[in-house]
XYZ file of C-alpha atoms in Angstrom:
254
model
C -3.049 -12.344 2.025
C -4.609 -15.675 2.750
C -5.216 -16.980 6.244
C -4.502 -20.529 5.086
C -2.408 -22.515 7.586
C 0.283 -23.231 5.014
C 0.962 -19.507 4.663
C 2.335 -19.216 8.200
C 5.564 -21.147 7.758
C 8.206 -19.528 9.956
C 11.266 -18.016 8.357
C 14.273 -18.899 10.486
C 17.026 -17.525 8.251
C 17.650 -13.818 8.809
C 19.672 -13.540 5.613
C 17.312 -15.391 3.322
C 17.289 -13.753 -0.094
C 13.503 -13.563 -0.287
C 12.523 -12.870 3.319
C 9.502 -10.970 2.042
C 7.961 -13.978 0.307
C 7.537 -15.827 3.600
C 6.644 -12.871 5.863
C 4.212 -11.115 3.522
C 2.415 -14.407 2.857
C 1.414 -14.908 6.486
C -1.723 -13.583 8.189
C 0.541 -12.299 10.984
C 2.000 -9.578 8.760
C -1.467 -8.057 8.413
C -2.275 -8.528 12.090
C 0.856 -6.641 13.150
C 0.217 -3.757 10.765
C -3.584 -3.633 10.920
C -3.564 -0.184 12.567
C -1.746 1.572 9.735
C -3.270 4.954 8.963
C -5.109 4.305 5.705
C -6.920 7.645 5.829
C -3.510 9.306 5.747
C -2.635 7.086 2.789
C -5.802 8.137 0.961
C -5.008 11.814 1.552
C -1.550 11.119 0.111
C -3.062 9.613 -3.031
C -5.527 12.500 -3.331
C -2.627 14.963 -3.155
C -0.433 12.900 -5.469
C -2.979 12.378 -8.244
C -3.926 16.064 -8.052
C -0.268 17.131 -8.241
C 0.360 14.860 -11.244
C -2.857 16.141 -12.858
C -3.683 12.651 -14.091
C -6.398 12.560 -16.738
C -9.678 10.797 -16.088
C -9.372 7.013 -16.558
C -5.569 7.255 -16.638
C -3.790 3.898 -16.503
C -2.181 3.518 -13.075
C 0.111 0.729 -11.864
C 0.223 0.093 -8.108
C 3.547 -1.749 -7.898
C 3.892 -4.007 -4.825
C 0.198 -3.546 -4.082
C -0.195 -6.150 -1.316
C -3.881 -6.984 -0.851
C -4.846 -4.046 -3.030
C -6.297 -1.570 -0.566
C -4.657 1.396 -2.294
C -5.374 0.073 -5.764
C -9.045 -0.056 -4.796
C -8.974 3.558 -3.630
C -7.188 4.734 -6.778
C -9.860 2.951 -8.811
C -12.551 4.757 -6.781
C -10.899 8.032 -7.791
C -11.732 7.130 -11.394
C -8.521 5.562 -12.650
C -7.947 2.363 -14.601
C -5.749 0.470 -12.125
C -3.538 -2.599 -12.219
C -2.224 -3.835 -8.878
C 0.867 -6.047 -9.049
C 2.609 -7.982 -6.296
C 4.976 -10.926 -5.954
C 2.769 -12.562 -3.312
C 0.281 -15.020 -4.794
C -1.747 -15.020 -1.582
C -2.035 -11.225 -1.637
C -3.141 -11.158 -5.265
C -5.687 -13.914 -4.657
C -7.185 -11.781 -1.893
C -7.013 -8.583 -3.955
C -8.721 -10.239 -6.926
C -11.961 -10.427 -4.908
C -12.261 -6.685 -5.594
C -11.581 -6.780 -9.330
C -13.856 -4.970 -11.753
C -13.794 -3.720 -15.337
C -11.246 -1.015 -14.464
C -9.412 -2.728 -11.582
C -7.241 -5.775 -12.105
C -4.513 -7.588 -10.199
C -1.668 -9.876 -11.217
C 1.308 -11.667 -9.693
C 4.413 -9.884 -10.923
C 8.068 -9.396 -10.017
C 8.872 -5.662 -9.974
C 12.243 -6.369 -11.577
C 10.406 -7.227 -14.808
C 8.951 -4.496 -17.071
C 5.349 -4.664 -18.273
C 4.402 -4.952 -21.934
C 1.679 -2.334 -21.473
C 2.524 1.282 -20.659
C 1.135 3.313 -17.761
C 0.372 6.996 -17.211
C 1.513 6.658 -13.596
C 3.374 4.024 -11.603
C 3.166 4.168 -7.800
C 5.526 2.262 -5.515
C 4.124 3.186 -2.099
C 4.975 2.850 1.585
C 8.592 1.646 1.435
C 8.067 -1.205 -1.020
C 11.553 -0.852 -2.501
C 15.019 -2.001 -1.475
C 14.040 -5.529 -0.402
C 16.389 -7.400 -2.686
C 19.672 -8.880 -1.579
C 21.552 -7.612 -4.627
C 22.013 -3.887 -5.256
C 21.813 -4.696 -8.958
C 18.166 -5.645 -8.461
C 17.338 -2.127 -7.256
C 18.757 -0.703 -10.486
C 16.944 -3.379 -12.503
C 13.669 -2.411 -10.799
C 14.122 1.275 -11.630
C 14.842 0.413 -15.265
C 11.727 -1.785 -15.368
C 9.619 1.088 -13.991
C 11.028 3.459 -16.621
C 10.306 0.967 -19.412
C 6.721 0.550 -18.212
C 5.867 4.265 -18.354
C 4.042 5.850 -21.269
C 5.727 8.716 -23.121
C 4.143 11.301 -20.813
C 3.928 9.092 -17.717
C 5.236 9.753 -14.212
C 6.494 7.362 -11.538
C 6.496 7.798 -7.780
C 8.569 6.019 -5.150
C 7.483 6.633 -1.567
C 10.362 5.500 0.660
C 11.295 6.058 4.281
C 13.682 8.913 5.051
C 16.596 6.755 6.158
C 18.363 9.552 8.037
C 15.315 10.262 10.180
C 14.490 6.567 10.691
C 17.988 5.707 11.929
C 18.081 8.765 14.201
C 14.768 7.808 15.856
C 15.135 4.012 15.748
C 13.493 2.235 18.696
C 15.824 -0.740 19.418
C 13.237 -2.917 21.154
C 9.516 -2.910 21.866
C 6.600 -5.253 22.424
C 3.433 -4.606 20.438
C 0.296 -6.554 21.392
C -2.288 -7.000 18.638
C -5.231 -9.417 18.730
C -3.792 -11.047 21.847
C -0.403 -11.735 20.233
C 2.728 -10.195 21.770
C 5.050 -9.210 18.926
C 8.605 -8.758 20.240
C 10.301 -6.360 17.837
C 14.025 -5.640 17.603
C 15.446 -2.993 15.228
C 19.028 -2.298 14.197
C 21.232 -1.157 11.334
C 23.774 -3.552 9.841
C 25.651 -3.781 6.527
C 23.780 -0.838 5.038
C 20.359 -2.296 5.822
C 17.692 -1.588 8.416
C 16.592 -4.798 10.118
C 13.444 -5.515 12.057
C 13.346 -8.899 13.809
C 9.908 -10.067 14.896
C 9.356 -12.890 17.389
C 6.048 -14.123 18.766
C 4.054 -17.165 19.834
C 0.611 -18.191 18.651
C -1.351 -21.378 19.263
C 1.637 -23.019 20.909
C 4.036 -22.294 18.052
C 7.008 -19.947 18.019
C 7.574 -17.710 15.001
C 10.514 -15.622 13.847
C 10.465 -13.259 10.881
C 12.831 -10.584 9.636
C 12.262 -7.449 7.619
C 15.350 -6.181 5.845
C 15.370 -3.007 3.769
C 18.324 -1.341 2.075
C 19.069 1.991 3.813
C 18.868 4.028 0.610
C 19.389 7.780 0.985
C 18.323 10.440 -1.503
C 21.906 10.446 -2.823
C 21.713 6.666 -3.332
C 18.484 7.025 -5.296
C 19.924 9.877 -7.357
C 22.923 7.729 -8.281
C 20.685 4.800 -9.231
C 18.373 7.019 -11.255
C 21.285 8.611 -13.110
C 22.519 5.146 -14.014
C 19.037 4.110 -15.149
C 18.611 7.229 -17.287
C 15.773 8.524 -15.117
C 14.962 12.197 -14.608
C 14.094 13.106 -11.009
C 11.454 15.847 -11.179
C 10.494 16.579 -7.596
C 11.060 15.471 -3.991
C 8.653 15.686 -1.058
C 9.018 14.874 2.632
C 5.520 13.831 3.746
C 2.074 12.802 2.517
C 0.914 16.420 2.376
C 3.695 16.982 -0.176
C 5.721 19.335 1.968
C 9.322 20.073 1.050
C 11.839 17.305 1.831
C 14.181 17.984 4.740
C 17.161 15.646 5.050
C 17.012 15.156 8.834
C 13.410 15.973 9.754
C 11.115 14.597 7.044
C 9.414 11.277 7.739
C 9.229 10.241 4.092
C 11.311 10.477 0.936
C 8.830 10.829 -1.935
C 10.397 11.020 -5.395
C 8.592 11.853 -8.622
C 10.410 10.952 -11.814
C 10.133 9.951 -15.440
């Protein structure tokens, strides 16, 4: 995402329909999450692509790719990758890494692609952002429509049961000299994270809001979308999913 000043407009409305368009388009989002374990993410993609037995130069869609870090790694593994994200700033940044077999485009995940993919990855809880439950179903249908005949899709979501059980209500995280005051809670079937901080004399407030979708919720949505759930894992090493203990809910379907 760009560091341009106009990308740091504060979002004051907790219930804004597109909270993610304002938060993800600020440099502060990437400052707060700069310490994410990308080596762990690469191991996950190694395990995932091996499990799916993707052919060399398979067409892979990284859906909600952000600045493209994982698209770049998938391309390094030998795949023909398209990274797609709603954030124009993120795609502008990602495009700096484009090559003959790595491309990026601005795209709404609710819309299917004309081209078909051998694999579609929706990684690191990049689902359940929309205000309307109908949009979650629409997104699943769009993923299904964008798969090739023998393609597989993967959604890597948080394990809601474990997240709620271990939720830290309040904490302060200091990154690059900025004190991020973080408040977490569950309300109306969503997990909220409110983020307040000051920088250069300005006060900022952002909210993350994700639908608390359980495995049962996903199964219901997939049944409605005509999707076949093939396998479920509970972490990035592809260990068996455990309802209360697993950190992740990783679903492979077609």
